[in-house]
């Protein structure tokens, strides 16, 4: 490996660490991140569940979160297996790289180290997804301890404590899921290292810029922020069905 390779690797680790610290902060240029905004929406969701006895909607949401985490955990396992398969095809890769322009091939040892680093990335992502899946499972169990609406009205403090336990566990699980997903995204930038270290730094920078834009400047962030409703928005009550004189249901205003 050359000096440029080591510089690119340090750059990759530094920009990853810096981006993670950036998301831990409250805001960036006065903008709340998408992740922090979603924490408040999670809190609203759990407290809203205290107002209803039928919680099938909430359990479906929990199941969806678990299924998404399980999907990425399985994908990470397949990616790790692909990396080990790539190690057994070093000679074929050498033949392919020899015909490509702008490719700095440093030999078998350097290539195997790069593939090992890629496998480590996917291994890190798997552990994050696996732990997130388990925490979402715990979150489902904690959610089952939330009292029914009548019991919540009788003991509001106990109901709020149960809701806060679910909220904290849900936020922690989501944090590990986001870290695993971040590793998957950065593995795309890592692929630039197989071309040359300068492309490696470029692709890593592009991935971080895209992730930063999504967190602080995207339409998805604006969609969940507390913005003023449009001026032309008119809310009207939903008409309720009332029984008619002949015994059939009819709706007023329709």
mmCIF file of C-alpha atoms in Angstrom:
data_model
loop_
_atom_site.group_PDB
_atom_site.id
_atom_site.type_symbol
_atom_site.label_atom_id
_atom_site.label_comp_id
_atom_site.label_asym_id
_atom_site.label_seq_id
_atom_site.Cartn_x
_atom_site.Cartn_y
_atom_site.Cartn_z
ATOM 1 C CA UNK A 1 0.000 0.000 0.000
ATOM 2 C CA UNK A 2 1.170 3.501 -0.816
ATOM 3 C CA UNK A 3 1.187 6.624 1.312
ATOM 4 C CA UNK A 4 -1.901 7.865 -0.545
ATOM 5 C CA UNK A 5 -3.731 4.694 0.489
ATOM 6 C CA UNK A 6 -3.018 5.298 4.164
ATOM 7 C CA UNK A 7 -4.044 8.944 3.866
ATOM 8 C CA UNK A 8 -7.303 7.935 2.185
ATOM 9 C CA UNK A 9 -8.021 5.360 4.882
ATOM 10 C CA UNK A 10 -7.425 7.911 7.655
ATOM 11 C CA UNK A 11 -9.619 10.382 5.768
ATOM 12 C CA UNK A 12 -12.382 7.773 5.556
ATOM 13 C CA UNK A 13 -12.265 7.064 9.298
ATOM 14 C CA UNK A 14 -12.086 10.763 10.210
ATOM 15 C CA UNK A 15 -15.014 11.824 8.040
ATOM 16 C CA UNK A 16 -17.110 8.905 9.332
ATOM 17 C CA UNK A 17 -16.348 9.857 12.939
ATOM 18 C CA UNK A 18 -16.978 13.532 12.236
ATOM 19 C CA UNK A 19 -20.335 12.870 10.609
ATOM 20 C CA UNK A 20 -21.396 10.671 13.540
ATOM 21 C CA UNK A 21 -20.481 13.452 15.982
ATOM 22 C CA UNK A 22 -22.359 15.950 13.832
ATOM 23 C CA UNK A 23 -25.568 13.941 14.155
ATOM 24 C CA UNK A 24 -25.140 13.754 17.911
ATOM 25 C CA UNK A 25 -25.434 17.520 18.110
ATOM 26 C CA UNK A 26 -28.731 19.327 18.445
ATOM 27 C CA UNK A 27 -28.548 21.168 15.136
ATOM 28 C CA UNK A 28 -26.367 22.144 12.201
ATOM 29 C CA UNK A 29 -26.438 25.752 10.980
ATOM 30 C CA UNK A 30 -29.569 26.194 13.077
ATOM 31 C CA UNK A 31 -31.279 23.204 11.469
ATOM 32 C CA UNK A 32 -32.550 20.229 13.426
ATOM 33 C CA UNK A 33 -31.532 16.925 11.904
ATOM 34 C CA UNK A 34 -34.019 14.467 10.506
ATOM 35 C CA UNK A 35 -32.979 11.940 13.150
ATOM 36 C CA UNK A 36 -33.632 14.322 16.062
ATOM 37 C CA UNK A 37 -36.949 15.413 14.580
ATOM 38 C CA UNK A 38 -38.055 11.789 14.305
ATOM 39 C CA UNK A 39 -37.324 11.289 17.997
ATOM 40 C CA UNK A 40 -40.099 13.721 18.822
ATOM 41 C CA UNK A 41 -42.441 11.961 16.399
ATOM 42 C CA UNK A 42 -41.702 8.656 18.114
ATOM 43 C CA UNK A 43 -42.617 10.273 21.407
ATOM 44 C CA UNK A 44 -45.890 11.572 19.949
ATOM 45 C CA UNK A 45 -46.696 8.128 18.607
ATOM 46 C CA UNK A 46 -46.215 6.339 21.931
ATOM 47 C CA UNK A 47 -48.153 8.923 23.917
ATOM 48 C CA UNK A 48 -50.919 8.818 21.338
ATOM 49 C CA UNK A 49 -51.215 5.066 21.950
ATOM 50 C CA UNK A 50 -52.185 5.801 25.563
ATOM 51 C CA UNK A 51 -55.453 7.237 24.295
ATOM 52 C CA UNK A 52 -56.690 4.040 22.667
ATOM 53 C CA UNK A 53 -57.311 0.524 23.921
ATOM 54 C CA UNK A 54 -57.030 -1.174 20.533
ATOM 55 C CA UNK A 55 -53.324 -1.107 19.761
ATOM 56 C CA UNK A 56 -53.188 -3.253 16.637
ATOM 57 C CA UNK A 57 -51.896 -0.268 14.661
ATOM 58 C CA UNK A 58 -49.004 0.157 17.081
ATOM 59 C CA UNK A 59 -48.074 -3.526 16.993
ATOM 60 C CA UNK A 60 -48.064 -3.402 13.190
ATOM 61 C CA UNK A 61 -45.670 -0.458 13.303
ATOM 62 C CA UNK A 62 -43.407 -2.367 15.689
ATOM 63 C CA UNK A 63 -43.469 -5.389 13.389
ATOM 64 C CA UNK A 64 -42.562 -3.208 10.422
ATOM 65 C CA UNK A 65 -39.563 -1.782 12.265
ATOM 66 C CA UNK A 66 -38.365 -5.273 13.164
ATOM 67 C CA UNK A 67 -38.843 -6.623 9.651
ATOM 68 C CA UNK A 68 -36.865 -3.768 8.126
ATOM 69 C CA UNK A 69 -34.018 -4.334 10.585
ATOM 70 C CA UNK A 70 -34.020 -8.084 9.908
ATOM 71 C CA UNK A 71 -33.830 -7.436 6.167
ATOM 72 C CA UNK A 72 -30.686 -5.327 6.453
ATOM 73 C CA UNK A 73 -29.109 -7.781 8.897
ATOM 74 C CA UNK A 74 -29.611 -10.601 6.393
ATOM 75 C CA UNK A 75 -28.260 -8.426 3.590
ATOM 76 C CA UNK A 76 -25.123 -7.714 5.613
ATOM 77 C CA UNK A 77 -24.530 -11.453 6.092
ATOM 78 C CA UNK A 78 -24.802 -12.040 2.340
ATOM 79 C CA UNK A 79 -22.399 -9.157 1.707
ATOM 80 C CA UNK A 80 -19.839 -10.660 4.108
ATOM 81 C CA UNK A 81 -20.066 -13.986 2.278
ATOM 82 C CA UNK A 82 -19.547 -12.192 -1.031
ATOM 83 C CA UNK A 83 -16.377 -10.584 0.329
ATOM 84 C CA UNK A 84 -14.928 -13.974 1.263
ATOM 85 C CA UNK A 85 -15.856 -15.293 -2.172
ATOM 86 C CA UNK A 86 -14.036 -12.315 -3.691
ATOM 87 C CA UNK A 87 -10.868 -13.278 -1.830
ATOM 88 C CA UNK A 88 -10.823 -16.565 -3.714
ATOM 89 C CA UNK A 89 -10.948 -14.811 -7.071
ATOM 90 C CA UNK A 90 -7.893 -12.570 -6.689
ATOM 91 C CA UNK A 91 -6.286 -13.662 -9.957
ATOM 92 C CA UNK A 92 -9.455 -12.983 -11.941
ATOM 93 C CA UNK A 93 -9.725 -9.551 -10.379
ATOM 94 C CA UNK A 94 -6.111 -8.842 -11.341
ATOM 95 C CA UNK A 95 -6.944 -9.640 -14.950
ATOM 96 C CA UNK A 96 -9.941 -7.308 -14.883
ATOM 97 C CA UNK A 97 -8.064 -4.441 -13.223
ATOM 98 C CA UNK A 98 -5.203 -4.742 -15.688
ATOM 99 C CA UNK A 99 -7.504 -3.651 -18.518
ATOM 100 C CA UNK A 100 -9.092 -0.720 -16.650
ATOM 101 C CA UNK A 101 -7.687 2.827 -16.793
ATOM 102 C CA UNK A 102 -6.887 4.910 -13.691
ATOM 103 C CA UNK A 103 -6.693 1.785 -11.534
ATOM 104 C CA UNK A 104 -3.754 1.631 -9.118
ATOM 105 C CA UNK A 105 -3.312 -2.047 -8.356
ATOM 106 C CA UNK A 106 -0.814 -2.554 -5.513
ATOM 107 C CA UNK A 107 -0.704 -6.338 -5.552
ATOM 108 C CA UNK A 108 -2.496 -9.274 -3.999
ATOM 109 C CA UNK A 109 -1.786 -8.329 -0.386
ATOM 110 C CA UNK A 110 -3.198 -4.806 -0.756
ATOM 111 C CA UNK A 111 -6.270 -6.110 -2.556
ATOM 112 C CA UNK A 112 -6.913 -8.685 0.168
ATOM 113 C CA UNK A 113 -6.579 -5.985 2.829
ATOM 114 C CA UNK A 114 -9.125 -3.818 1.020
ATOM 115 C CA UNK A 115 -11.557 -6.710 0.756
ATOM 116 C CA UNK A 116 -10.977 -7.500 4.436
ATOM 117 C CA UNK A 117 -11.811 -3.890 5.299
ATOM 118 C CA UNK A 118 -14.988 -4.096 3.250
ATOM 119 C CA UNK A 119 -15.960 -7.295 5.075
ATOM 120 C CA UNK A 120 -15.287 -5.532 8.394
ATOM 121 C CA UNK A 121 -17.658 -2.743 7.341
ATOM 122 C CA UNK A 122 -20.433 -5.218 6.636
ATOM 123 C CA UNK A 123 -19.633 -7.079 9.859
ATOM 124 C CA UNK A 124 -19.996 -3.845 11.823
ATOM 125 C CA UNK A 125 -23.307 -3.184 10.067
ATOM 126 C CA UNK A 126 -24.532 -6.703 10.903
ATOM 127 C CA UNK A 127 -23.801 -6.298 14.604
ATOM 128 C CA UNK A 128 -25.603 -2.959 14.628
ATOM 129 C CA UNK A 129 -28.633 -4.362 12.808
ATOM 130 C CA UNK A 130 -28.668 -7.487 14.965
ATOM 131 C CA UNK A 131 -28.582 -5.492 18.188
ATOM 132 C CA UNK A 132 -31.199 -3.090 16.840
ATOM 133 C CA UNK A 133 -33.481 -6.025 16.027
ATOM 134 C CA UNK A 134 -33.152 -7.322 19.570
ATOM 135 C CA UNK A 135 -33.843 -3.884 21.044
ATOM 136 C CA UNK A 136 -36.951 -3.506 18.892
ATOM 137 C CA UNK A 137 -38.022 -6.885 20.282
ATOM 138 C CA UNK A 138 -37.540 -5.557 23.813
ATOM 139 C CA UNK A 139 -39.441 -2.437 22.791
ATOM 140 C CA UNK A 140 -42.401 -4.598 21.752
ATOM 141 C CA UNK A 141 -42.385 -6.310 25.142
ATOM 142 C CA UNK A 142 -42.211 -2.979 26.949
ATOM 143 C CA UNK A 143 -45.047 -1.709 24.809
ATOM 144 C CA UNK A 144 -47.156 -4.601 26.032
ATOM 145 C CA UNK A 145 -46.722 -3.282 29.585
ATOM 146 C CA UNK A 146 -48.448 0.013 28.736
ATOM 147 C CA UNK A 147 -51.746 0.055 30.660
ATOM 148 C CA UNK A 148 -55.132 0.295 29.024
ATOM 149 C CA UNK A 149 -56.770 3.668 28.580
ATOM 150 C CA UNK A 150 -58.976 3.358 31.670
ATOM 151 C CA UNK A 151 -56.020 2.360 33.838
ATOM 152 C CA UNK A 152 -53.964 5.199 32.359
ATOM 153 C CA UNK A 153 -56.586 7.717 33.421
ATOM 154 C CA UNK A 154 -56.566 6.333 36.956
ATOM 155 C CA UNK A 155 -52.766 6.403 37.317
ATOM 156 C CA UNK A 156 -51.334 8.901 34.862
ATOM 157 C CA UNK A 157 -47.820 8.849 36.338
ATOM 158 C CA UNK A 158 -47.448 5.082 35.972
ATOM 159 C CA UNK A 159 -48.738 5.260 32.392
ATOM 160 C CA UNK A 160 -46.262 7.998 31.494
ATOM 161 C CA UNK A 161 -43.392 6.031 33.026
ATOM 162 C CA UNK A 162 -44.328 2.987 30.959
ATOM 163 C CA UNK A 163 -44.540 5.162 27.836
ATOM 164 C CA UNK A 164 -41.137 6.729 28.534
ATOM 165 C CA UNK A 165 -39.540 3.278 28.816
ATOM 166 C CA UNK A 166 -40.890 2.376 25.400
ATOM 167 C CA UNK A 167 -39.770 5.701 23.928
ATOM 168 C CA UNK A 168 -36.217 5.405 25.233
ATOM 169 C CA UNK A 169 -35.857 1.832 24.031
ATOM 170 C CA UNK A 170 -37.304 2.735 20.633
ATOM 171 C CA UNK A 171 -34.908 5.666 20.208
ATOM 172 C CA UNK A 172 -31.899 3.540 21.199
ATOM 173 C CA UNK A 173 -32.900 0.789 18.766
ATOM 174 C CA UNK A 174 -33.389 3.337 16.004
ATOM 175 C CA UNK A 175 -29.959 4.806 16.753
ATOM 176 C CA UNK A 176 -28.235 1.450 16.253
ATOM 177 C CA UNK A 177 -30.247 0.895 13.088
ATOM 178 C CA UNK A 178 -29.111 4.268 11.732
ATOM 179 C CA UNK A 179 -25.481 3.468 12.517
ATOM 180 C CA UNK A 180 -25.715 0.173 10.648
ATOM 181 C CA UNK A 181 -27.378 1.875 7.702
ATOM 182 C CA UNK A 182 -24.651 4.522 7.722
ATOM 183 C CA UNK A 183 -22.032 1.780 7.411
ATOM 184 C CA UNK A 184 -23.894 0.361 4.406
ATOM 185 C CA UNK A 185 -23.948 3.781 2.747
ATOM 186 C CA UNK A 186 -20.259 4.394 3.430
ATOM 187 C CA UNK A 187 -19.375 1.008 1.984
ATOM 188 C CA UNK A 188 -20.420 2.483 -1.374
ATOM 189 C CA UNK A 189 -17.776 5.163 -0.936
ATOM 190 C CA UNK A 190 -15.307 2.498 0.195
ATOM 191 C CA UNK A 191 -15.608 0.785 -3.190
ATOM 192 C CA UNK A 192 -13.743 3.710 -4.724
ATOM 193 C CA UNK A 193 -10.598 2.460 -3.001
ATOM 194 C CA UNK A 194 -10.458 -0.474 -5.416
ATOM 195 C CA UNK A 195 -9.853 2.051 -8.213
ATOM 196 C CA UNK A 196 -7.386 4.355 -6.479
ATOM 197 C CA UNK A 197 -7.107 6.263 -3.169
ATOM 198 C CA UNK A 198 -8.097 9.589 -4.734
ATOM 199 C CA UNK A 199 -11.355 8.157 -6.033
ATOM 200 C CA UNK A 200 -11.816 6.628 -2.568
ATOM 201 C CA UNK A 201 -11.683 10.055 -0.928
ATOM 202 C CA UNK A 202 -13.935 11.526 -3.596
ATOM 203 C CA UNK A 203 -16.644 8.870 -3.328
ATOM 204 C CA UNK A 204 -16.547 9.034 0.470
ATOM 205 C CA UNK A 205 -17.009 12.800 0.351
ATOM 206 C CA UNK A 206 -19.918 12.464 -2.071
ATOM 207 C CA UNK A 207 -21.664 9.937 0.188
ATOM 208 C CA UNK A 208 -21.233 12.162 3.257
ATOM 209 C CA UNK A 209 -22.519 15.207 1.371
ATOM 210 C CA UNK A 210 -25.603 13.266 0.257
ATOM 211 C CA UNK A 211 -26.264 11.994 3.792
ATOM 212 C CA UNK A 212 -25.823 15.492 5.234
ATOM 213 C CA UNK A 213 -28.249 16.967 2.727
ATOM 214 C CA UNK A 214 -30.838 14.329 3.593
ATOM 215 C CA UNK A 215 -30.458 14.991 7.306
ATOM 216 C CA UNK A 216 -30.561 18.797 7.269
ATOM 217 C CA UNK A 217 -31.775 20.081 3.882
ATOM 218 C CA UNK A 218 -34.157 17.461 2.472
ATOM 219 C CA UNK A 219 -37.875 17.586 1.830
ATOM 220 C CA UNK A 220 -38.295 14.587 4.150
ATOM 221 C CA UNK A 221 -37.020 16.730 7.030
ATOM 222 C CA UNK A 222 -39.457 19.522 6.182
ATOM 223 C CA UNK A 223 -42.327 17.031 5.985
ATOM 224 C CA UNK A 224 -42.035 16.067 9.667
ATOM 225 C CA UNK A 225 -41.179 19.484 11.096
ATOM 226 C CA UNK A 226 -43.810 21.641 12.775
ATOM 227 C CA UNK A 227 -44.593 23.964 9.895
ATOM 228 C CA UNK A 228 -47.577 26.205 9.433
ATOM 229 C CA UNK A 229 -50.420 24.615 7.412
ATOM 230 C CA UNK A 230 -51.168 26.047 3.973
ATOM 231 C CA UNK A 231 -53.440 29.089 3.964
ATOM 232 C CA UNK A 232 -55.891 27.405 1.595
ATOM 233 C CA UNK A 233 -56.363 24.416 3.897
ATOM 234 C CA UNK A 234 -59.922 24.111 5.197
ATOM 235 C CA UNK A 235 -60.739 21.384 7.676
ATOM 236 C CA UNK A 236 -64.325 20.239 7.903
ATOM 237 C CA UNK A 237 -65.832 17.645 10.234
ATOM 238 C CA UNK A 238 -66.229 14.143 8.867
ATOM 239 C CA UNK A 239 -69.920 13.392 8.342
ATOM 240 C CA UNK A 240 -71.218 10.657 10.593
ATOM 241 C CA UNK A 241 -73.653 7.992 9.476
ATOM 242 C CA UNK A 242 -77.080 8.332 11.102
ATOM 243 C CA UNK A 243 -79.973 5.878 10.892
ATOM 244 C CA UNK A 244 -82.852 6.966 8.667
ATOM 245 C CA UNK A 245 -86.554 6.474 9.344
ATOM 246 C CA UNK A 246 -86.662 3.223 7.392
ATOM 247 C CA UNK A 247 -83.869 1.707 9.499
ATOM 248 C CA UNK A 248 -81.071 2.082 6.906
ATOM 249 C CA UNK A 249 -77.919 4.091 7.472
ATOM 250 C CA UNK A 250 -77.492 7.353 5.631
ATOM 251 C CA UNK A 251 -74.901 10.077 5.710
ATOM 252 C CA UNK A 252 -75.662 13.718 5.993
ATOM 253 C CA UNK A 253 -73.926 16.111 3.699
ATOM 254 C CA UNK A 254 -73.238 13.511 1.018
#
